CSV table of C-alpha atoms in Angstrom, one decimal:
chain,number,residue,atom,x,y,z
A,1,UNK,CA,83.2,87.9,92.4
A,2,UNK,CA,83.7,84.3,91.3
A,3,UNK,CA,80.8,82.4,89.8
A,4,UNK,CA,79.4,79.8,92.2
A,5,UNK,CA,76.6,78.1,90.4
A,6,UNK,CA,78.0,74.7,91.3
A,7,UNK,CA,77.6,75.6,95.0
A,8,UNK,CA,74.0,76.8,94.3
A,9,UNK,CA,73.0,73.6,92.6
A,10,UNK,CA,74.4,71.6,95.5
A,11,UNK,CA,72.2,73.6,97.9
A,12,UNK,CA,69.2,72.9,95.7
A,13,UNK,CA,70.2,69.2,95.6
A,14,UNK,CA,70.2,69.1,99.4
A,15,UNK,CA,66.9,70.9,99.7
A,16,UNK,CA,65.3,68.6,97.0
A,17,UNK,CA,66.6,65.5,98.8
A,18,UNK,CA,65.1,66.8,102.1
A,19,UNK,CA,61.7,67.3,100.5
A,20,UNK,CA,61.9,63.9,98.8
A,21,UNK,CA,62.7,62.2,102.1
A,22,UNK,CA,59.8,63.9,103.9
A,23,UNK,CA,57.4,63.1,101.0
A,24,UNK,CA,58.5,59.5,101.1
A,25,UNK,CA,57.5,59.3,104.8
A,26,UNK,CA,54.1,60.7,103.9
A,27,UNK,CA,53.7,58.4,100.9
A,28,UNK,CA,54.5,55.4,103.0
A,29,UNK,CA,51.8,56.4,105.5
A,30,UNK,CA,49.2,56.9,102.8
A,31,UNK,CA,50.1,53.6,101.1
A,32,UNK,CA,49.6,51.7,104.3
A,33,UNK,CA,46.4,53.5,105.4
A,34,UNK,CA,44.6,54.1,102.0
A,35,UNK,CA,46.0,51.6,99.5
A,36,UNK,CA,47.0,48.5,101.5
A,37,UNK,CA,43.7,46.9,102.4
A,38,UNK,CA,45.0,44.9,105.4
A,39,UNK,CA,43.8,46.0,108.8
A,40,UNK,CA,46.1,48.2,110.9
A,41,UNK,CA,46.2,49.0,114.6
A,42,UNK,CA,47.6,52.5,115.0
A,43,UNK,CA,46.1,55.9,115.3
A,44,UNK,CA,48.6,58.5,114.1
A,45,UNK,CA,47.7,61.4,111.9
A,46,UNK,CA,49.7,61.9,108.7
A,47,UNK,CA,51.2,65.2,109.9
A,48,UNK,CA,52.2,63.8,113.3
A,49,UNK,CA,53.8,60.8,111.6
A,50,UNK,CA,55.9,63.0,109.2
A,51,UNK,CA,56.8,65.4,112.1
A,52,UNK,CA,58.0,62.5,114.3
A,53,UNK,CA,60.5,61.6,111.5
A,54,UNK,CA,61.5,65.2,110.6
A,55,UNK,CA,64.5,65.3,113.0
A,56,UNK,CA,66.0,62.3,111.2
A,57,UNK,CA,66.2,64.0,107.8
A,58,UNK,CA,69.8,65.3,108.6
A,59,UNK,CA,70.8,61.7,109.3
A,60,UNK,CA,69.4,60.7,105.9
A,61,UNK,CA,71.4,63.6,104.2
A,62,UNK,CA,74.6,62.4,105.9
A,63,UNK,CA,74.0,58.9,104.5
A,64,UNK,CA,73.5,60.3,101.0
A,65,UNK,CA,76.7,62.3,101.4
A,66,UNK,CA,78.5,59.1,102.6
A,67,UNK,CA,77.5,57.4,99.4
A,68,UNK,CA,79.1,60.3,97.4
A,69,UNK,CA,75.8,61.7,96.2
A,70,UNK,CA,76.9,65.3,96.7
A,71,UNK,CA,80.2,65.1,94.8
A,72,UNK,CA,80.8,67.1,91.7
A,73,UNK,CA,81.1,64.0,89.7
A,74,UNK,CA,77.3,63.5,90.1
A,75,UNK,CA,76.9,66.3,87.6
A,76,UNK,CA,79.6,65.3,85.2
A,77,UNK,CA,78.9,61.7,84.5
A,78,UNK,CA,77.4,60.8,81.1
A,79,UNK,CA,75.3,58.0,82.7
A,80,UNK,CA,72.9,58.3,85.6
A,81,UNK,CA,72.9,54.5,86.4
A,82,UNK,CA,75.6,54.8,89.0
A,83,UNK,CA,73.7,57.6,90.7
A,84,UNK,CA,70.5,55.5,90.7
A,85,UNK,CA,72.3,52.6,92.2
A,86,UNK,CA,73.7,54.7,95.0
A,87,UNK,CA,70.4,56.3,95.6
A,88,UNK,CA,68.7,52.9,96.1
A,89,UNK,CA,71.4,51.7,98.5
A,90,UNK,CA,71.2,55.0,100.4
A,91,UNK,CA,67.5,54.6,100.7
A,92,UNK,CA,67.8,51.1,102.1
A,93,UNK,CA,70.6,52.1,104.6
A,94,UNK,CA,68.6,55.2,105.6
A,95,UNK,CA,65.5,53.3,106.5
A,96,UNK,CA,67.6,50.6,108.2
A,97,UNK,CA,69.2,53.3,110.3
A,98,UNK,CA,65.8,54.6,111.4
A,99,UNK,CA,64.7,51.0,112.3
A,100,UNK,CA,67.9,50.6,114.3
A,101,UNK,CA,67.3,53.9,116.1
A,102,UNK,CA,63.7,52.8,116.7
A,103,UNK,CA,64.8,49.5,118.1
A,104,UNK,CA,67.4,50.9,120.6
A,105,UNK,CA,65.4,54.0,121.8
A,106,UNK,CA,61.9,52.4,121.6
A,107,UNK,CA,60.3,55.5,120.0
A,108,UNK,CA,58.0,53.5,117.7
A,109,UNK,CA,58.7,55.5,114.5
A,110,UNK,CA,57.3,52.8,112.3
A,111,UNK,CA,54.1,51.6,114.1
A,112,UNK,CA,53.6,49.1,111.2
A,113,UNK,CA,56.8,47.5,110.0
A,114,UNK,CA,55.7,47.2,106.4
A,115,UNK,CA,55.8,51.0,106.3
A,116,UNK,CA,59.6,50.7,106.3
A,117,UNK,CA,59.4,48.8,103.0
A,118,UNK,CA,57.0,51.4,101.6
A,119,UNK,CA,59.4,54.2,102.7
A,120,UNK,CA,62.4,52.6,100.9
A,121,UNK,CA,60.4,52.4,97.6
A,122,UNK,CA,58.9,55.9,97.8
A,123,UNK,CA,62.2,57.4,99.0
A,124,UNK,CA,64.1,56.0,96.0
A,125,UNK,CA,61.4,57.2,93.6
A,126,UNK,CA,61.1,60.7,95.0
A,127,UNK,CA,64.9,61.1,95.2
A,128,UNK,CA,65.2,60.2,91.6
A,129,UNK,CA,62.4,62.6,90.6
A,130,UNK,CA,63.7,65.6,92.6
A,131,UNK,CA,67.3,65.0,91.4
A,132,UNK,CA,66.1,64.7,87.8
A,133,UNK,CA,64.5,68.1,88.1
A,134,UNK,CA,67.7,69.6,89.5
A,135,UNK,CA,69.8,68.0,86.7
A,136,UNK,CA,67.3,69.2,84.1
A,137,UNK,CA,67.4,72.8,85.4
A,138,UNK,CA,71.1,72.8,85.6
A,139,UNK,CA,71.4,71.5,82.1
A,140,UNK,CA,69.0,74.2,80.8
A,141,UNK,CA,70.8,77.0,82.6
A,142,UNK,CA,74.2,75.9,81.3
A,143,UNK,CA,72.9,75.4,77.8
A,144,UNK,CA,71.9,79.0,77.8
A,145,UNK,CA,75.6,79.8,78.7
A,146,UNK,CA,74.7,81.2,82.0
A,147,UNK,CA,76.8,80.5,85.0
A,148,UNK,CA,79.3,78.4,83.1
A,149,UNK,CA,83.0,78.6,84.0
A,150,UNK,CA,85.3,80.1,81.4
A,151,UNK,CA,88.0,77.6,80.6
A,152,UNK,CA,91.3,77.7,78.8
A,153,UNK,CA,93.2,74.6,77.7
A,154,UNK,CA,97.0,74.5,77.5
A,155,UNK,CA,99.2,71.7,76.2
A,156,UNK,CA,100.3,70.0,73.1
A,157,UNK,CA,98.4,66.8,73.4
A,158,UNK,CA,95.5,64.9,71.7
A,159,UNK,CA,93.6,65.5,74.9
A,160,UNK,CA,93.6,69.2,74.0
A,161,UNK,CA,91.5,68.4,70.9
A,162,UNK,CA,89.2,66.0,72.8
A,163,UNK,CA,88.5,68.5,75.6
A,164,UNK,CA,88.1,71.5,73.3
A,165,UNK,CA,85.6,69.6,71.2
A,166,UNK,CA,83.6,68.4,74.2
A,167,UNK,CA,83.5,71.7,76.1
A,168,UNK,CA,82.4,73.6,72.9
A,169,UNK,CA,79.7,71.1,72.1
A,170,UNK,CA,78.3,70.5,75.6
A,171,UNK,CA,78.0,73.6,77.7
A,172,UNK,CA,75.9,71.6,80.2
A,173,UNK,CA,79.3,70.3,81.4
A,174,UNK,CA,79.5,73.6,83.2
A,175,UNK,CA,82.4,75.0,81.1
A,176,UNK,CA,82.7,77.4,78.2
A,177,UNK,CA,85.8,77.3,76.1
A,178,UNK,CA,87.5,80.7,76.2
A,179,UNK,CA,90.9,79.9,74.7
A,180,UNK,CA,93.5,77.3,73.8
A,181,UNK,CA,97.2,77.5,74.1
A,182,UNK,CA,98.6,74.8,71.9
A,183,UNK,CA,100.0,74.1,68.5
A,184,UNK,CA,97.5,74.4,65.6
A,185,UNK,CA,97.5,70.6,64.9
A,186,UNK,CA,96.0,70.0,68.4
A,187,UNK,CA,93.2,72.5,68.0
A,188,UNK,CA,89.9,71.6,66.1
A,189,UNK,CA,89.6,73.5,62.9
A,190,UNK,CA,86.4,75.4,63.9
A,191,UNK,CA,88.1,76.5,67.2
A,192,UNK,CA,91.4,77.9,65.8
A,193,UNK,CA,90.2,81.5,66.3
A,194,UNK,CA,90.4,80.9,70.0
A,195,UNK,CA,94.1,80.1,69.9
A,196,UNK,CA,96.5,82.1,72.0
A,197,UNK,CA,100.2,82.3,71.7
A,198,UNK,CA,101.0,82.1,75.4
A,199,UNK,CA,99.4,81.4,78.7
A,200,UNK,CA,100.0,85.0,79.8
A,201,UNK,CA,98.1,86.3,76.8
A,202,UNK,CA,95.2,83.9,77.4
A,203,UNK,CA,95.0,84.8,81.1
A,204,UNK,CA,95.0,88.5,80.3
A,205,UNK,CA,92.4,88.4,77.4
A,206,UNK,CA,90.2,85.4,78.1
A,207,UNK,CA,89.9,86.0,81.9
A,208,UNK,CA,89.2,82.4,82.7
A,209,UNK,CA,87.9,80.6,85.7
A,210,UNK,CA,89.5,77.3,85.0
A,211,UNK,CA,92.8,76.1,83.5
A,212,UNK,CA,93.1,72.6,81.9
A,213,UNK,CA,96.6,71.4,81.3
A,214,UNK,CA,97.0,68.4,79.0
A,215,UNK,CA,100.8,67.9,79.0
A,216,UNK,CA,103.5,68.0,81.6
A,217,UNK,CA,105.5,71.0,80.4
A,218,UNK,CA,106.1,73.7,83.0
A,219,UNK,CA,103.4,72.3,85.3
A,220,UNK,CA,104.8,74.2,88.3
A,221,UNK,CA,104.5,77.5,86.4
A,222,UNK,CA,101.0,76.9,85.1
A,223,UNK,CA,99.7,75.7,88.5
A,224,UNK,CA,101.2,78.7,90.2
A,225,UNK,CA,99.4,81.0,87.7
A,226,UNK,CA,96.2,79.3,88.7
A,227,UNK,CA,96.9,79.7,92.4
A,228,UNK,CA,97.8,83.4,92.0
A,229,UNK,CA,94.6,84.2,90.2
A,230,UNK,CA,92.4,81.9,92.4
A,231,UNK,CA,91.5,79.7,89.4
A,232,UNK,CA,90.5,76.0,89.3
A,233,UNK,CA,93.3,73.9,87.9
A,234,UNK,CA,92.8,70.5,86.2
A,235,UNK,CA,95.7,68.3,85.1
A,236,UNK,CA,94.9,65.8,82.3
A,237,UNK,CA,97.2,62.8,83.0
A,238,UNK,CA,98.7,60.5,80.5
A,239,UNK,CA,97.5,56.8,80.5
A,240,UNK,CA,100.5,55.8,82.6
A,241,UNK,CA,99.5,58.2,85.3
A,242,UNK,CA,95.9,57.2,85.6
A,243,UNK,CA,96.7,54.5,88.2
A,244,UNK,CA,98.2,57.1,90.6
A,245,UNK,CA,96.2,58.7,93.4
A,246,UNK,CA,97.5,62.3,92.9
A,247,UNK,CA,94.2,64.1,93.1
A,248,UNK,CA,90.4,63.9,92.5
A,249,UNK,CA,89.8,62.2,89.2
A,250,UNK,CA,86.8,63.4,87.1
A,251,UNK,CA,85.5,62.7,83.7
A,252,UNK,CA,85.1,65.7,81.4
A,253,UNK,CA,83.2,64.0,78.6
A,254,UNK,CA,85.4,61.0,78.0
A,255,UNK,CA,88.6,62.6,79.1
A,256,UNK,CA,89.9,61.9,82.6
A,257,UNK,CA,91.1,65.0,84.4
A,258,UNK,CA,92.6,65.4,87.9
A,259,UNK,CA,91.3,68.4,89.8
A,260,UNK,CA,94.3,69.7,91.9
A,261,UNK,CA,92.8,71.5,94.9
A,262,UNK,CA,94.6,74.3,96.6
A,263,UNK,CA,92.4,73.6,99.6
A,264,UNK,CA,89.6,71.1,100.4
A,265,UNK,CA,87.3,74.1,100.6
A,266,UNK,CA,87.3,74.3,96.8
A,267,UNK,CA,84.6,71.6,96.9
A,268,UNK,CA,81.0,73.0,97.0
A,269,UNK,CA,80.0,70.4,99.6
A,270,UNK,CA,82.8,71.5,101.9
A,271,UNK,CA,82.0,75.2,101.6
A,272,UNK,CA,78.3,74.4,102.2
A,273,UNK,CA,79.1,72.5,105.4
A,274,UNK,CA,81.5,75.2,106.6
A,275,UNK,CA,79.0,78.0,105.9
A,276,UNK,CA,76.2,76.1,107.6
A,277,UNK,CA,78.4,75.6,110.8
A,278,UNK,CA,79.3,79.3,110.7
A,279,UNK,CA,75.7,80.4,110.6
A,280,UNK,CA,74.6,78.1,113.4
A,281,UNK,CA,77.6,78.8,115.8
A,282,UNK,CA,77.7,82.5,115.2
A,283,UNK,CA,73.9,82.9,115.7
A,284,UNK,CA,74.1,81.0,119.0
A,285,UNK,CA,77.2,82.9,120.1
A,286,UNK,CA,75.5,86.3,119.4
A,287,UNK,CA,72.6,85.3,121.6
A,288,UNK,CA,75.0,84.2,124.4
A,289,UNK,CA,77.2,87.3,124.0
A,290,UNK,CA,74.3,89.8,123.8
A,291,UNK,CA,74.5,90.9,127.4
A,292,UNK,CA,78.4,91.2,127.6
A,293,UNK,CA,78.3,93.3,124.4
A,294,UNK,CA,75.6,95.5,125.8
A,295,UNK,CA,77.7,96.0,129.0
A,296,UNK,CA,80.8,96.9,127.0
A,297,UNK,CA,78.7,99.3,124.9
A,298,UNK,CA,77.4,101.1,128.1
A,299,UNK,CA,80.9,101.3,129.6
A,300,UNK,CA,82.4,102.8,126.4
A,301,UNK,CA,79.7,105.4,126.3
A,302,UNK,CA,80.1,106.3,130.0
A,303,UNK,CA,83.9,106.7,129.6
A,304,UNK,CA,83.7,108.7,126.4
A,305,UNK,CA,80.2,109.6,125.3
A,306,UNK,CA,81.3,111.4,122.1
A,307,UNK,CA,83.6,108.7,120.8
A,308,UNK,CA,82.4,105.8,118.7
A,309,UNK,CA,81.9,102.5,120.4
A,310,UNK,CA,82.7,100.4,117.4
A,311,UNK,CA,85.6,100.5,114.9
A,312,UNK,CA,85.4,99.4,111.3
A,313,UNK,CA,88.6,98.4,109.6
A,314,UNK,CA,89.1,97.5,105.9
A,315,UNK,CA,90.5,94.0,105.4
A,316,UNK,CA,91.0,91.6,102.6
A,317,UNK,CA,89.2,88.2,102.5
A,318,UNK,CA,88.7,85.5,99.9
A,319,UNK,CA,89.6,86.4,96.3
A,320,UNK,CA,91.0,89.7,97.4
A,321,UNK,CA,87.6,91.1,98.3
A,322,UNK,CA,87.6,94.1,100.6
A,323,UNK,CA,85.4,93.8,103.7
A,324,UNK,CA,84.7,95.9,106.8
A,325,UNK,CA,85.7,94.1,110.0
A,326,UNK,CA,83.8,95.4,113.1
A,327,UNK,CA,85.4,95.5,116.6
A,328,UNK,CA,84.8,97.3,119.8
A,329,UNK,CA,87.1,100.4,119.7
A,330,UNK,CA,90.2,99.8,121.8
A,331,UNK,CA,92.3,102.7,120.5
A,332,UNK,CA,92.0,106.4,121.4
A,333,UNK,CA,89.7,108.1,118.9
A,334,UNK,CA,92.4,110.3,117.4
A,335,UNK,CA,94.3,107.2,116.2
A,336,UNK,CA,91.4,105.3,114.7
A,337,UNK,CA,91.7,104.9,110.9
A,338,UNK,CA,95.5,105.7,110.9
A,339,UNK,CA,98.2,103.2,110.0
A,340,UNK,CA,100.7,102.3,112.7
A,341,UNK,CA,103.3,104.5,111.0
A,342,UNK,CA,101.0,107.5,110.8
A,343,UNK,CA,99.9,107.0,114.4
A,344,UNK,CA,103.4,106.8,115.8
A,345,UNK,CA,104.4,109.8,113.8
A,346,UNK,CA,101.4,111.8,115.2
A,347,UNK,CA,102.4,110.8,118.7
A,348,UNK,CA,105.9,112.0,118.0
A,349,UNK,CA,107.6,108.6,118.5
A,350,UNK,CA,108.6,107.4,115.1
A,351,UNK,CA,111.2,105.2,116.6
A,352,UNK,CA,108.4,102.8,117.7
A,353,UNK,CA,107.6,102.0,114.1
A,354,UNK,CA,110.5,99.7,113.6
A,355,UNK,CA,110.1,98.1,117.1
A,356,UNK,CA,106.4,97.5,116.2
A,357,UNK,CA,107.1,95.8,112.9
A,358,UNK,CA,110.1,93.8,114.2
A,359,UNK,CA,108.0,92.5,117.1
A,360,UNK,CA,105.3,91.0,114.9
A,361,UNK,CA,103.0,94.1,114.7
A,362,UNK,CA,102.7,94.7,118.5
A,363,UNK,CA,104.5,96.4,121.3
A,364,UNK,CA,104.0,96.4,125.0
A,365,UNK,CA,102.1,99.3,126.4
A,366,UNK,CA,101.1,100.6,123.0
A,367,UNK,CA,100.4,104.3,123.5
A,368,UNK,CA,97.5,104.3,121.0
A,369,UNK,CA,95.4,102.0,123.2
A,370,UNK,CA,93.1,103.0,126.0
A,371,UNK,CA,93.3,101.4,129.4
A,372,UNK,CA,89.9,99.8,128.9
A,373,UNK,CA,91.0,98.8,125.4
A,374,UNK,CA,93.9,96.8,126.8
A,375,UNK,CA,91.4,94.9,128.9
A,376,UNK,CA,89.2,94.2,125.8
A,377,UNK,CA,92.2,93.0,123.8
A,378,UNK,CA,93.6,90.8,126.6
A,379,UNK,CA,90.3,89.1,126.9
A,380,UNK,CA,89.5,89.2,123.1
A,381,UNK,CA,86.2,90.8,124.0
A,382,UNK,CA,86.9,93.6,121.4
A,383,UNK,CA,86.4,91.0,118.7
A,384,UNK,CA,82.8,90.0,119.7
A,385,UNK,CA,81.2,92.3,117.0
A,386,UNK,CA,82.9,90.1,114.4
A,387,UNK,CA,80.3,87.5,115.1
A,388,UNK,CA,78.0,89.6,112.9
A,389,UNK,CA,80.6,89.5,110.2
A,390,UNK,CA,80.6,85.7,110.4
A,391,UNK,CA,76.8,85.6,110.3
A,392,UNK,CA,76.7,87.9,107.3
A,393,UNK,CA,79.3,85.8,105.5
A,394,UNK,CA,82.1,88.4,105.3
A,395,UNK,CA,84.5,86.1,107.2
A,396,UNK,CA,84.4,82.6,108.6
A,397,UNK,CA,84.5,81.5,112.2
A,398,UNK,CA,87.8,79.8,111.6
A,399,UNK,CA,90.4,80.8,108.9
A,400,UNK,CA,93.6,82.7,108.3
A,401,UNK,CA,94.1,86.2,109.7
A,402,UNK,CA,92.4,88.9,107.6
A,403,UNK,CA,95.0,90.8,105.7
A,404,UNK,CA,95.3,94.6,105.9
A,405,UNK,CA,95.6,96.1,102.4
A,406,UNK,CA,98.4,98.5,103.4
A,407,UNK,CA,100.5,95.7,104.8
A,408,UNK,CA,100.5,93.3,101.8
A,409,UNK,CA,104.1,93.9,101.0
A,410,UNK,CA,105.0,92.1,104.3
A,411,UNK,CA,103.4,88.9,103.1
A,412,UNK,CA,105.3,88.0,99.9
A,413,UNK,CA,103.2,85.4,98.0
A,414,UNK,CA,99.8,85.8,99.6
A,415,UNK,CA,97.8,83.9,96.9
A,416,UNK,CA,97.2,80.9,99.1
A,417,UNK,CA,96.0,83.1,102.0
A,418,UNK,CA,93.3,84.6,99.8
A,419,UNK,CA,91.8,81.4,98.5
A,420,UNK,CA,89.6,81.0,101.5
A,421,UNK,CA,87.6,83.4,103.8
A,422,UNK,CA,89.5,85.0,106.6
A,423,UNK,CA,88.6,83.9,110.1
A,424,UNK,CA,87.6,85.3,113.5
A,425,UNK,CA,90.0,82.8,114.9
A,426,UNK,CA,92.6,80.5,113.4
A,427,UNK,CA,95.3,77.9,113.9
A,428,UNK,CA,97.9,80.7,114.3
A,429,UNK,CA,96.0,82.4,117.0
A,430,UNK,CA,95.5,79.2,119.1
A,431,UNK,CA,99.2,78.2,118.6
A,432,UNK,CA,100.4,81.2,120.6
A,433,UNK,CA,98.5,84.2,119.3
A,434,UNK,CA,101.1,86.9,119.6
A,435,UNK,CA,103.8,84.7,121.1
A,436,UNK,CA,105.0,83.2,117.7
A,437,UNK,CA,106.8,85.0,114.9
A,438,UNK,CA,105.2,86.4,111.8
A,439,UNK,CA,106.7,83.6,109.6
A,440,UNK,CA,105.3,80.9,111.9
A,441,UNK,CA,101.8,82.5,111.8
A,442,UNK,CA,101.9,82.5,108.1
A,443,UNK,CA,103.1,78.9,107.8
A,444,UNK,CA,100.3,77.8,110.2
A,445,UNK,CA,97.7,79.7,108.1
A,446,UNK,CA,98.9,78.0,105.0
A,447,UNK,CA,98.8,74.6,106.7
A,448,UNK,CA,95.2,75.2,107.7
A,449,UNK,CA,94.2,76.2,104.2
A,450,UNK,CA,95.7,73.1,102.7
A,451,UNK,CA,94.5,70.6,105.4
A,452,UNK,CA,91.1,72.0,106.2
A,453,UNK,CA,88.5,69.7,107.8
A,454,UNK,CA,85.4,70.4,109.9
A,455,UNK,CA,87.0,68.5,112.7
A,456,UNK,CA,90.0,70.8,112.6
A,457,UNK,CA,87.7,73.8,112.8
A,458,UNK,CA,86.0,72.5,115.9
A,459,UNK,CA,89.4,71.7,117.5
A,460,UNK,CA,90.5,75.3,116.8
A,461,UNK,CA,87.3,76.7,118.3
A,462,UNK,CA,87.8,74.7,121.5
A,463,UNK,CA,91.4,75.8,121.7
A,464,UNK,CA,90.4,79.4,121.1
A,465,UNK,CA,88.0,79.3,124.1
A,466,UNK,CA,90.8,77.8,126.2
A,467,UNK,CA,93.3,80.4,125.0
A,468,UNK,CA,90.9,83.2,126.0
A,469,UNK,CA,90.3,81.7,129.4
A,470,UNK,CA,94.0,81.4,130.1
A,471,UNK,CA,95.0,84.6,128.3
A,472,UNK,CA,97.6,82.7,126.4
A,473,UNK,CA,99.5,85.0,124.1
A,474,UNK,CA,97.1,87.9,124.8
A,475,UNK,CA,98.5,91.4,124.8
């Protein structure tokens, strides 16, 4: 399983910011009622005041995100002054947004206006303090060499030497140097033992999490190796390329490096937002679907009391991880667990195998499926148990189709498809479900991976609901 300490620290950052914001409201209240000697004319208990503003914490977090305060660069900069400046501006904008909300909706959030000024000051102070603690903990964890990403550097360039020196000396950068693929003159003397003769050898022996490339030789090959192994890939540009906008530029020490993302979901903040939306939507959906699932369960048991109601199938999700996908059983019990080839051989109709594969893994009136199972499939009700997979985190609500291990030879280069979690629904499903060819489905899945956004997820969800209602592409 890939290390994900950056994601964990981002979660703690958001939790710390939320606590800092709530404490700033309480501090503003106490400053006005206990320190400021001027008379005041309101009767609101401290807990009631903080609770009235609690629902606005997500707005504050969004404002912090808009100021770039959850980007990875927050952890990489050598100076905190830029972060302090943005925290102060975000504190001002956050309080001004609350005042605007108060003005338009007349909810009287700040019964005494000077409390808004106190909130700005206390919010800035608490945000700096809480973030300082997170930065300190992160630095101590990485200094102990725990959770750091193993990096290899490839390229004959002075930047190889600079990066190798920095990563070796400063583990708090989040990286540990595992190997260097370069000529000896570009490797610091005390690190020559970590030299590898080729990228292939370095990948095999060092087992890295990150590749830094410092020259432009065979970039396609190096990048493809990173994609195939689900590694982060940084390209260190020459001075002439620094003005281009070819990726997300970060400073590793004093060396600028461009993080080339296979998908926007590489970012910790994006994964956090997607996971949060998965939890919320799947939880609400399970509550709504509880009665239909109970009805299906009862019908299945009445039709065949001895047969299992649910069917668990092994699929591949992110980073080639094997997971169990749960569905309502739609096949006859004797065919559950068999591959299509094995099932058609058992039926005595091997000729259906080629027809099944040539038709995009489906045939009309599939003899393996029960009559009630056809109804479940046509309405997509058989997939309702997968909401528990989403809530658990095995899959996402939206993503590429989960791959079947035994069918991987049909996919060719599948590296991109395994860089993100598989989905309960996806762009391919809402673009025709079974009505489009295998090649078109794969192209749509790759487009989704490379162009992910939360807005795209919601559009796919709404289109999925419409496709189910209209039975578009259902078989």
